[in-house]
Amino acid sequence: MKRARLVPPLALVAAVSVAATACRAPAAQDTADGPRTASAAVDYNPQPYDKLKDGGTYTTAGTFDDQGNPFHVNATLTAARVWAWYNADAITYTPTGGVRYNPDYYSDVKVTVDGGHQKVVLTLNPKATFNDGTPIDWRAIEATWKANNGSRKEFGAASTDGYDRITAVDRGKDAKQAVIRFRGVNPAWPALFSTFLHPKAATAGNFNTAYVKKAHPEWGAGPYTVGSWDTHSGNLSFVRNPRWWGKKGKLDKRVYVNLEPTAAVNAFKNGQLDYVSAVDAESLEQLKGLKGTEIRSGGSPFEYALNFNTRSPILADKAVRKAVVESVDRPQIARIQFQGLDHKEPLPGSAVLYSFQKRYEDNVAAVLKYAPGQAPRTLDAAGWKPGPDGIRVKNGRKLEIGYTLLGDDPLGKATAGALAAMLKPAGIHLVVKKGDDADFAKILNEHRFDLILSGNRSMDPFGTRYLCDFYCADRDSNLTGAGTPALDKAIRATAGLADLGEQARAVNEVERKALAQYAFLPLFSGPSTYGVKKGLANVGATIFLSPLPETVGWQK
């Protein structure tokens, strides 16, 4: 669908017992003692539909998001995952990013280019119908485009890229055919219509607020629909949809139970859950060897980064941001994350592409250098002078920077302590400010932070189309607020390049310019590692693959 914003990195396998001390990077190339390419391995017990039992329940830890519309800027990964269980999964991907059209929604897809402009003709399945009886036809495609193309600012769209290059969505030979016309060529167009909105959900009011802590199963479609949605407990479930026209879901019920990560591991051990993320080295050890359990681990389309709020008075100074970047020992942060685990990875070098993808370049290493000896000189030149307590001062103001720490997990505390130790020699005092996990989206969206660690998960392989979401100064999705009109123009120019190779070269060049704003520092990705009950099929580490809900179930 899109890049989905992640909650803090509790879903990663990570260490909880590590000294919060800074140390010098061991290698000049800024690697994390690992391979040059991240793992693209998958591990999810792939099974065909006819090899699955009919019936059963699949239960995991989870809950719904404050904003349940995944097209909205305030939505996180949770919204995308919940949405997929009761709304259209019209386009999915193979683990390596190959495009798959779901014939239950799109019975035919034709893409042509004439005069340098692309036309996509989507023929929708005659049986495709929203749960309220509204036909899924060209108007759903049109409504999704209009809500996300940026022409109406009252829509809080997460990403307008690609939608803003569509010049028209028209009715084709009949209502069940949508003709989409682009200005130029957009090779990443499948990411725009992997799911879609009910036309009633595409008014500004409904787009922004209808899904806030609510589900609208009547506007959904698919093999499952909402069974229960408990706003008090946060629990929810999905059951087979009697209005579904395709192969029925193999499961009787899909259940989410609202549990904290550590409680989830205990619930899995007690047989209450069928699948759980290994949240730290200790929990992974608890899951290993557990009767009837498999550990499934593979590559990860996740990335966590340190975001600098350039709107805050202290970080409006580019020299301060540069000194912070020069002080942060990324390999040490990676070692904190993966202490005690059999996991090594290269440090992430881009916000939009992963090292296992074609055309990836390490733009971070080319621009953002770990240079703790240079950081004091950077601050000296900007007029920040050492104070008697070692904290630098300028115009009577101490160089104190807030770091928002969400939750109480030991890993988060260790990371905060390590960052404080890294910044101290330069004369920067890191003030750790505690926040509640539940306020994560609000803290980001209202920019109530100086520094914060947050992440993104790629829901599709077309990473280059998200360059503007990360770096354009006028985008709400750009958490840092950094950028310039000239940079925005250069970023947007990359979207008009039809050749993927040419586009990637331009994106890499522009991203290096964007990183030179010293406002965004990729830190780590981590593995996707899970404890899974044996026999559960099509669940686990999948990279870009999102198995269709009707294919998830228990192996015969």
Coordinates of C-alpha atoms in Angstrom, one line a residue:
M1 CA 0.0 0.0 0.0
K2 CA 2.4 2.7 1.2
R3 CA 5.2 3.2 3.6
A4 CA 3.6 2.6 7.0
R5 CA 4.8 4.5 10.0
L6 CA 6.0 2.2 12.9
V7 CA 5.5 2.5 16.5
P8 CA 8.7 2.5 18.6
P9 CA 11.0 -0.5 17.9
L10 CA 9.4 -2.9 20.3
A11 CA 8.6 -5.3 17.5
L12 CA 12.3 -5.9 16.7
V13 CA 14.3 -8.7 18.2
A14 CA 16.7 -6.7 20.5
A15 CA 18.9 -6.8 23.5
V16 CA 17.7 -5.7 26.9
S17 CA 21.0 -6.0 28.9
V18 CA 23.8 -3.8 27.6
A19 CA 26.0 -1.0 28.9
A20 CA 24.9 2.4 27.8
T21 CA 28.3 3.6 26.9
A22 CA 29.7 5.1 23.7
C23 CA 32.7 3.7 21.9
R24 CA 34.5 4.4 18.7
A25 CA 33.3 2.7 15.5
P26 CA 35.6 -0.2 14.6
A27 CA 35.6 0.4 10.8
A28 CA 36.1 3.5 8.7
Q29 CA 33.4 2.4 6.3
D30 CA 30.8 2.8 9.1
T31 CA 29.6 -0.8 9.0
A32 CA 28.0 -2.7 11.9
D33 CA 30.3 -5.7 11.8
G34 CA 28.1 -7.3 9.3
P35 CA 27.6 -8.2 5.6
R36 CA 27.3 -5.5 2.9
T37 CA 23.8 -6.6 1.9
A38 CA 20.8 -7.1 4.3
S39 CA 19.1 -10.4 4.4
A40 CA 16.4 -11.1 1.8
A41 CA 15.5 -14.4 3.3
V42 CA 11.9 -15.4 4.0
D43 CA 10.5 -17.9 6.5
Y44 CA 6.7 -18.3 6.6
N45 CA 5.7 -21.9 5.8
P46 CA 4.2 -21.2 2.4
Q47 CA 1.3 -23.5 1.7
P48 CA -1.2 -23.6 -1.2
Y49 CA -4.9 -23.0 -0.4
D50 CA -5.9 -26.6 -0.8
K51 CA -3.3 -27.8 1.7
L52 CA -5.0 -25.9 4.6
K53 CA -7.6 -27.1 7.0
D54 CA -11.1 -25.6 6.8
G55 CA -11.7 -23.9 10.2
G56 CA -9.8 -22.8 13.2
T57 CA -8.8 -19.6 14.9
Y58 CA -5.6 -17.5 14.5
T59 CA -4.9 -15.3 17.5
T60 CA -2.1 -12.8 18.0
A61 CA -1.3 -9.8 20.1
G62 CA -2.5 -6.5 18.6
T63 CA -5.1 -3.9 18.6
F64 CA -6.6 -1.2 16.3
D65 CA -5.0 2.2 15.7
D66 CA -6.4 5.6 16.7
Q67 CA -6.5 6.4 13.0
G68 CA -7.8 3.3 11.1
N69 CA -7.6 4.8 7.6
P70 CA -4.3 3.7 6.2
F71 CA -4.4 6.4 3.6
H72 CA -4.3 9.1 6.3
V73 CA -1.1 10.8 7.4
N74 CA -1.7 9.9 11.1
A75 CA -2.1 6.2 10.4
T76 CA 0.7 3.7 11.5
L77 CA 1.5 0.2 10.5
T78 CA -1.2 -1.1 12.8
A79 CA -3.9 0.6 10.6
A80 CA -2.6 -1.0 7.5
R81 CA -2.5 -4.5 9.0
V82 CA -6.0 -4.3 10.5
W83 CA -7.4 -2.7 7.3
A84 CA -6.2 -5.6 5.2
W85 CA -8.3 -8.1 7.1
Y86 CA -11.6 -6.5 6.2
N87 CA -10.9 -4.4 3.1
A88 CA -9.7 -5.1 -0.4
D89 CA -6.3 -6.7 -1.0
A90 CA -6.4 -6.0 -4.7
I91 CA -2.6 -5.9 -5.5
T92 CA 0.0 -7.8 -3.5
Y93 CA 3.7 -8.6 -4.0
T94 CA 6.0 -11.5 -4.0
P95 CA 8.7 -11.4 -1.2
T96 CA 11.1 -9.8 -3.7
G97 CA 8.6 -7.3 -4.9
G98 CA 7.0 -8.9 -8.0
V99 CA 3.5 -7.5 -8.6
R100 CA 0.4 -9.8 -8.2
Y101 CA -3.0 -8.7 -9.3
N102 CA -5.8 -10.3 -7.3
P103 CA -8.5 -11.6 -9.8
D104 CA -11.2 -11.3 -7.2
Y105 CA -10.9 -7.6 -7.7
Y106 CA -9.1 -6.9 -10.9
S107 CA -10.1 -9.4 -13.6
D108 CA -7.9 -7.7 -16.2
V109 CA -5.1 -5.1 -16.1
K110 CA -3.7 -3.3 -19.2
V111 CA -0.9 -0.8 -19.2
T112 CA 0.0 1.2 -22.3
V113 CA 2.1 4.3 -23.1
D114 CA 1.2 6.6 -25.9
G115 CA 3.0 9.9 -26.7
G116 CA 5.0 9.5 -23.5
H117 CA 1.9 9.3 -21.3
Q118 CA 0.7 6.1 -19.5
K119 CA -2.8 4.7 -19.4
V120 CA -3.9 2.0 -17.1
V121 CA -7.1 0.2 -17.7
L122 CA -8.5 -1.8 -14.7
T123 CA -11.4 -4.1 -15.4
L124 CA -13.0 -4.9 -12.1
N125 CA -14.5 -8.3 -11.2
P126 CA -18.2 -8.3 -12.0
K127 CA -18.9 -9.9 -8.6
A128 CA -16.9 -7.3 -6.7
T129 CA -19.1 -5.5 -4.2
F130 CA -18.7 -3.6 -1.0
N131 CA -20.4 -5.1 2.0
D132 CA -23.2 -2.5 1.9
G133 CA -24.1 -3.6 -1.6
T134 CA -22.4 -0.8 -3.5
P135 CA -20.6 -2.2 -6.6
I136 CA -16.9 -1.9 -6.6
D137 CA -16.4 -0.1 -9.9
W138 CA -14.6 2.8 -11.5
R139 CA -16.0 5.2 -8.9
A140 CA -14.0 3.5 -6.1
I141 CA -10.8 4.0 -8.1
E142 CA -11.8 7.6 -8.8
A143 CA -12.7 8.3 -5.2
T144 CA -9.3 6.9 -4.0
W145 CA -7.5 9.1 -6.5
K146 CA -9.4 12.3 -5.6
A147 CA -8.9 11.7 -1.8
N148 CA -5.2 11.3 -2.2
N149 CA -4.0 13.6 -5.1
G150 CA -3.4 16.6 -2.9
S151 CA -5.7 19.0 -4.8
R152 CA -7.9 19.4 -1.8
K153 CA -6.0 20.3 1.3
E154 CA -8.8 19.3 3.7
F155 CA -7.8 15.7 3.1
G156 CA -5.1 14.6 5.4
A157 CA -3.5 12.2 2.9
A158 CA -0.4 10.3 3.9
S159 CA 1.2 10.5 0.4
T160 CA 0.0 12.3 -2.7
D161 CA 3.0 11.0 -4.8
G162 CA 1.8 9.2 -7.9
Y163 CA -1.8 10.2 -7.4
D164 CA -0.8 13.8 -8.2
R165 CA 0.4 12.6 -11.6
I166 CA -3.0 11.2 -12.6
T167 CA -4.8 13.6 -14.9
A168 CA -8.1 11.7 -15.0
V169 CA -9.9 8.6 -13.9
D170 CA -12.8 7.8 -16.2
R171 CA -15.5 5.2 -16.8
G172 CA -14.4 2.7 -19.4
K173 CA -16.6 0.5 -21.6
D174 CA -18.9 0.1 -18.6
A175 CA -19.0 0.9 -14.9
K176 CA -16.8 -2.0 -14.1
Q177 CA -13.9 -0.6 -16.0
A178 CA -11.7 2.3 -14.8
V179 CA -9.4 4.1 -17.2
I180 CA -6.5 5.9 -15.4
R181 CA -4.5 8.5 -17.3
F182 CA -1.1 9.7 -16.1
R183 CA 1.0 12.7 -16.9
G184 CA 4.1 11.0 -18.1
V185 CA 4.9 7.4 -17.0
N186 CA 4.6 6.0 -13.5
P187 CA 6.1 2.5 -13.2
A188 CA 5.1 2.4 -9.5
W189 CA 1.4 2.8 -10.2
P190 CA 0.4 -0.6 -8.5
A191 CA 1.2 1.0 -5.2
L192 CA -1.6 3.5 -5.7
F193 CA -4.5 1.0 -6.0
S194 CA -3.4 -2.0 -4.0
T195 CA -6.6 -1.2 -2.0
F196 CA -9.2 1.4 -2.4
L197 CA -11.8 3.5 -0.6
H198 CA -15.6 3.2 -0.6
P199 CA -16.8 6.4 -2.3
K200 CA -18.7 7.2 1.0
A201 CA -15.3 7.0 2.8
A202 CA -13.7 9.4 0.4
T203 CA -15.4 12.6 1.6
A204 CA -13.1 14.9 3.5
G205 CA -15.0 14.4 6.8
N206 CA -15.1 10.7 6.5
F207 CA -11.6 10.3 5.2
N208 CA -10.2 12.2 8.2
T209 CA -12.4 11.1 11.1
A210 CA -14.8 8.2 10.2
Y211 CA -12.1 5.6 11.1
V212 CA -10.8 7.2 14.3
K213 CA -11.1 4.3 16.8
K214 CA -13.9 2.9 14.6
A215 CA -14.3 0.3 11.9
H216 CA -16.7 0.6 9.0
P217 CA -17.2 -3.0 7.9
E218 CA -20.1 -1.9 5.6
W219 CA -17.6 0.0 3.5
G220 CA -15.2 -2.9 3.4
A221 CA -14.9 -6.0 1.2
G222 CA -13.1 -9.3 1.3
P223 CA -13.2 -12.8 2.7
Y224 CA -13.4 -11.5 6.3
T225 CA -15.4 -8.8 8.0
V226 CA -15.4 -7.4 11.5
G227 CA -16.7 -9.7 14.2
S228 CA -16.0 -7.6 17.3
W229 CA -14.4 -4.3 17.9
D230 CA -14.1 -3.5 21.6
T231 CA -13.0 0.1 22.2
H232 CA -12.7 -0.6 25.9
S233 CA -10.3 -3.5 25.9
G234 CA -8.8 -2.9 22.5
N235 CA -9.5 -6.4 21.4
L236 CA -10.9 -7.2 17.9
S237 CA -11.8 -10.1 15.7
F238 CA -12.7 -10.9 12.2
V239 CA -15.0 -13.6 10.9
R240 CA -15.9 -15.0 7.5
N241 CA -17.8 -12.5 5.3
P242 CA -21.1 -14.0 4.0
R243 CA -21.0 -11.4 1.1
W244 CA -17.6 -12.6 -0.2
W245 CA -17.6 -13.8 -3.8
G246 CA -14.2 -15.5 -3.9
K247 CA -12.6 -18.5 -2.1
K248 CA -13.8 -18.5 1.5
G249 CA -11.4 -17.8 4.2
K250 CA -9.9 -20.9 5.7
L251 CA -10.1 -19.6 9.3
D252 CA -13.3 -19.4 11.3
K253 CA -11.9 -16.4 13.1
R254 CA -8.9 -14.1 13.2
V255 CA -8.4 -12.5 16.7
Y256 CA -6.3 -9.7 18.0
V257 CA -5.8 -9.5 21.8
N258 CA -4.5 -6.2 23.2
L259 CA -1.3 -7.1 25.1
E260 CA 2.0 -5.5 25.9
P261 CA 5.0 -7.2 24.1
T262 CA 6.3 -8.9 27.3
A263 CA 2.9 -10.1 28.2
A264 CA 2.4 -11.4 24.7
V265 CA 5.4 -13.7 25.0
N266 CA 3.9 -15.2 28.2
A267 CA 0.5 -15.5 26.6
F268 CA 2.1 -17.4 23.7
K269 CA 3.9 -19.8 26.1
N270 CA 0.6 -20.4 27.9
G271 CA -1.1 -21.4 24.6
Q272 CA -3.2 -18.2 24.3
L273 CA -1.5 -16.9 21.2
D274 CA -0.5 -18.6 17.9
Y275 CA 2.2 -16.2 16.9
V276 CA 4.3 -13.6 18.7
S277 CA 7.2 -11.2 17.8
A278 CA 10.4 -12.0 19.7
V279 CA 10.8 -8.6 21.3
D280 CA 14.2 -9.1 22.9
A281 CA 17.0 -11.7 23.3
E282 CA 15.4 -13.0 26.6
S283 CA 12.0 -13.6 25.0
L284 CA 13.7 -15.3 22.0
E285 CA 15.5 -17.6 24.4
Q286 CA 12.1 -18.4 26.0
L287 CA 10.6 -19.3 22.7
K288 CA 13.4 -21.5 21.4
G289 CA 12.8 -25.2 22.1
L290 CA 9.2 -24.5 23.2
K291 CA 7.1 -27.6 22.4
G292 CA 5.0 -27.2 19.2
T293 CA 6.8 -23.9 18.3
E294 CA 8.9 -22.8 15.3
I295 CA 11.2 -19.8 15.2
R296 CA 10.7 -18.1 11.9
S297 CA 13.2 -15.4 11.0
G298 CA 14.1 -13.5 7.9
G299 CA 14.9 -10.2 6.3
S300 CA 13.1 -7.0 7.2
P301 CA 11.6 -4.1 5.2
F302 CA 11.8 -2.0 8.3
E303 CA 14.0 1.0 9.1
Y304 CA 14.4 3.0 12.2
A305 CA 15.9 6.5 12.2
L306 CA 16.7 9.4 14.5
N307 CA 14.5 12.3 13.6
F308 CA 15.6 15.9 14.3
N309 CA 12.7 18.4 14.8
T310 CA 14.1 21.5 12.9
R311 CA 11.1 23.5 14.2
S312 CA 12.4 23.3 17.8
P313 CA 14.6 26.4 18.7
I314 CA 17.7 24.4 19.6
L315 CA 17.7 22.2 16.4
A316 CA 16.8 25.0 14.1
D317 CA 20.6 25.5 14.1
K318 CA 22.0 23.3 11.4
A319 CA 25.4 23.3 13.1
V320 CA 23.9 21.7 16.2
R321 CA 22.3 19.0 14.0
K322 CA 25.6 18.4 12.2
A323 CA 27.4 18.0 15.5
V324 CA 24.8 15.5 16.8
V325 CA 25.2 13.5 13.6
E326 CA 29.0 13.6 14.0
S327 CA 28.7 12.3 17.5
V328 CA 26.3 9.4 17.0
D329 CA 28.1 6.1 16.7
R330 CA 25.7 4.1 14.5
P331 CA 27.5 0.8 14.8
Q332 CA 27.3 1.0 18.6
I333 CA 23.6 1.7 18.4
A334 CA 23.3 -1.4 16.2
R335 CA 25.2 -3.5 18.6
I336 CA 22.9 -2.4 21.4
Q337 CA 19.9 -3.5 19.3
F338 CA 21.3 -6.9 18.4
Q339 CA 23.4 -7.8 21.5
G340 CA 23.2 -11.5 22.2
L341 CA 21.5 -12.3 18.9
D342 CA 22.8 -14.1 15.8
H343 CA 22.0 -11.1 13.6
K344 CA 24.3 -8.9 11.6
E345 CA 23.3 -6.4 9.0
P346 CA 24.8 -3.4 7.1
L347 CA 23.9 -0.1 8.4
P348 CA 21.0 1.4 6.4
G349 CA 22.1 3.8 3.7
S350 CA 18.8 5.2 2.5
A351 CA 15.3 6.0 3.6
V352 CA 13.7 4.7 0.4
L353 CA 15.7 1.6 -0.7
Y354 CA 17.1 -1.4 1.1
S355 CA 20.5 -2.9 0.4
F356 CA 18.9 -6.1 -0.9
Q357 CA 17.1 -4.1 -3.6
K358 CA 18.4 -3.3 -7.0
R359 CA 19.8 0.2 -7.5
Y360 CA 20.4 0.8 -3.8
E361 CA 23.2 3.1 -2.9
D362 CA 24.6 3.9 0.6
N363 CA 23.8 7.6 0.6
V364 CA 24.1 7.9 4.3
A365 CA 27.7 6.9 4.4
A366 CA 28.4 9.3 1.6
V367 CA 27.1 12.3 3.5
L368 CA 26.7 11.7 7.2
K369 CA 30.1 10.9 8.8
Y370 CA 30.8 9.7 12.3
A371 CA 33.4 12.2 13.4
P372 CA 33.4 12.8 17.2
G373 CA 36.6 14.7 17.0
Q374 CA 35.1 17.2 14.6
A375 CA 31.8 17.8 16.5
P376 CA 33.4 20.2 19.0
R377 CA 34.9 22.2 16.2
T378 CA 31.6 22.3 14.4
L379 CA 30.0 23.9 17.5
D380 CA 33.0 26.2 18.1
A381 CA 32.5 27.6 14.6
A382 CA 28.8 28.2 15.3
G383 CA 29.5 30.2 18.4
W384 CA 28.6 27.5 21.0
K385 CA 31.2 27.8 23.7
P386 CA 32.0 25.3 26.5
G387 CA 30.4 26.2 29.8
P388 CA 31.9 25.6 33.3
D389 CA 29.9 22.3 33.6
G390 CA 31.0 21.1 30.2
I391 CA 27.7 22.0 28.5
R392 CA 28.1 24.5 25.7
V393 CA 26.4 27.9 25.8
K394 CA 25.4 30.4 23.2
N395 CA 23.7 33.7 23.9
G396 CA 23.0 32.6 27.5
R397 CA 21.3 29.4 26.4
K398 CA 22.6 25.9 27.3
L399 CA 23.0 23.3 24.5
E400 CA 20.4 20.9 25.9
I401 CA 18.4 18.7 23.5
G402 CA 15.4 16.7 24.4
Y403 CA 15.1 13.0 23.5
T404 CA 11.6 11.6 23.7
L405 CA 11.7 8.0 25.1
L406 CA 8.4 6.1 24.8
G407 CA 7.7 3.3 27.3
D408 CA 9.8 1.6 29.9
D409 CA 11.6 -1.2 28.1
P410 CA 15.3 -1.6 29.0
L411 CA 16.3 -1.5 25.4
G412 CA 14.9 2.0 24.9
K413 CA 16.6 3.2 28.1
A414 CA 19.9 1.7 27.0
T415 CA 19.7 3.4 23.6
A416 CA 18.9 6.8 25.3
G417 CA 21.8 6.3 27.7
A418 CA 24.2 5.5 24.9
L419 CA 23.1 8.6 22.9
A420 CA 23.6 10.8 25.9
A421 CA 27.1 9.4 26.4
M422 CA 27.9 9.9 22.8
L423 CA 26.8 13.6 22.8
K424 CA 28.4 14.5 26.1
P425 CA 32.1 14.9 24.8
A426 CA 30.9 17.5 22.3
G427 CA 29.3 19.5 25.1
I428 CA 25.7 18.5 24.3
H429 CA 23.4 17.6 27.1
L430 CA 20.7 15.1 26.1
V431 CA 17.6 15.5 28.3
V432 CA 15.6 12.3 28.2
K433 CA 11.9 13.0 28.3
K434 CA 9.5 10.1 29.1
G435 CA 6.4 9.7 27.0
D436 CA 3.6 7.2 26.8
D437 CA 3.5 4.6 24.0
A438 CA -0.2 5.5 23.4
D439 CA 0.8 9.1 22.6
F440 CA 3.3 8.1 19.9
A441 CA 1.2 9.3 16.9
K442 CA 0.2 12.5 18.7
I443 CA 3.8 13.3 19.7
L444 CA 4.9 12.9 16.0
N445 CA 2.0 14.6 14.4
E446 CA 2.2 17.6 16.8
H447 CA 6.0 17.7 16.6
R448 CA 6.3 17.5 20.4
F449 CA 9.9 16.4 20.4
D450 CA 13.5 17.5 19.7
L451 CA 14.9 14.1 18.9
I452 CA 12.9 10.9 18.5
L453 CA 13.5 7.4 17.3
S454 CA 10.8 6.1 14.9
G455 CA 10.6 3.9 11.9
N456 CA 8.8 2.9 8.7
R457 CA 7.9 -0.4 7.1
S458 CA 7.7 -0.7 3.3
M459 CA 4.4 -2.1 2.2
D460 CA 5.5 -2.2 -1.4
P461 CA 8.8 -2.4 -3.3
F462 CA 8.6 1.0 -5.0
G463 CA 10.6 2.9 -2.4
T464 CA 11.8 5.7 -4.7
R465 CA 8.3 7.1 -4.9
Y466 CA 8.4 8.0 -1.2
L467 CA 11.3 10.4 -1.4
C468 CA 9.1 13.4 -1.0
D469 CA 7.3 11.9 2.0
F470 CA 10.6 11.8 3.8
Y471 CA 12.3 15.0 2.7
C472 CA 9.9 17.5 1.2
A473 CA 9.6 20.5 3.5
D474 CA 5.9 20.9 2.8
R475 CA 4.9 17.4 3.7
D476 CA 3.3 16.5 7.0
S477 CA 4.9 13.0 6.7
N478 CA 8.3 14.7 6.9
L479 CA 8.7 14.6 10.6
T480 CA 11.8 16.8 10.7
G481 CA 10.4 19.8 8.9
A482 CA 13.7 20.2 7.1
G483 CA 14.1 21.1 3.5
T484 CA 14.1 24.0 1.0
P485 CA 12.0 25.0 -2.0
A486 CA 14.9 24.2 -4.3
L487 CA 15.3 20.7 -2.8
D488 CA 11.6 20.1 -2.9
K489 CA 11.7 20.9 -6.7
A490 CA 14.6 18.5 -7.3
I491 CA 12.8 15.8 -5.3
R492 CA 9.6 16.1 -7.3
A493 CA 11.4 16.1 -10.6
T494 CA 12.5 12.5 -9.9
A495 CA 8.9 11.4 -10.0
G496 CA 8.6 12.3 -13.6
L497 CA 11.4 9.9 -14.8
A498 CA 9.9 6.9 -16.5
D499 CA 12.9 4.6 -16.6
L500 CA 13.4 3.0 -13.2
G501 CA 17.2 3.0 -13.5
E502 CA 17.3 6.6 -14.4
Q503 CA 14.9 7.4 -11.7
A504 CA 16.9 5.5 -9.0
R505 CA 20.1 7.3 -10.1
A506 CA 18.4 10.7 -9.7
V507 CA 16.8 9.7 -6.4
N508 CA 20.1 8.6 -4.9
E509 CA 21.7 11.9 -6.0
V510 CA 18.8 14.0 -4.5
E511 CA 18.7 12.0 -1.3
R512 CA 22.3 12.8 -0.7
K513 CA 21.4 16.5 -0.9
A514 CA 18.5 15.9 1.5
L515 CA 20.6 14.1 4.0
A516 CA 23.0 17.1 4.0
Q517 CA 20.2 18.9 5.9
Y518 CA 21.4 16.9 9.0
A519 CA 17.9 16.2 10.1
F520 CA 17.4 12.5 9.5
L521 CA 19.8 9.7 10.5
P522 CA 18.9 6.1 9.6
L523 CA 20.2 3.8 12.4
F524 CA 19.1 0.1 12.0
S525 CA 16.6 -2.3 10.5
G526 CA 16.8 -5.5 12.4
P527 CA 15.5 -9.0 11.7
S528 CA 11.9 -10.2 11.5
T529 CA 11.8 -13.0 14.0
Y530 CA 8.7 -14.7 15.4
G531 CA 7.6 -17.6 17.5
V532 CA 4.9 -19.5 15.6
K533 CA 2.8 -22.6 16.4
K534 CA 3.7 -25.4 14.1
G535 CA 1.3 -25.9 11.3
L536 CA 0.4 -22.2 11.0
A537 CA 0.8 -21.5 7.3
N538 CA 1.7 -18.4 5.3
V539 CA 2.7 -16.4 8.4
G540 CA 6.1 -15.2 9.4
A541 CA 9.0 -13.3 7.8
T542 CA 7.8 -12.4 4.3
I543 CA 9.7 -9.1 3.2
F544 CA 7.2 -7.5 0.7
L545 CA 4.8 -10.4 0.6
S546 CA 1.4 -9.9 2.4
P547 CA -0.4 -13.2 2.1
L548 CA -4.1 -12.9 1.2
P549 CA -6.2 -13.3 4.3
E550 CA -8.0 -16.3 2.9
T551 CA -4.7 -18.1 2.5
V552 CA -3.8 -17.8 6.2
G553 CA -4.7 -20.9 8.2
W554 CA -3.6 -24.3 9.6
Q555 CA -1.9 -26.8 7.5
K556 CA -3.6 -30.2 7.0

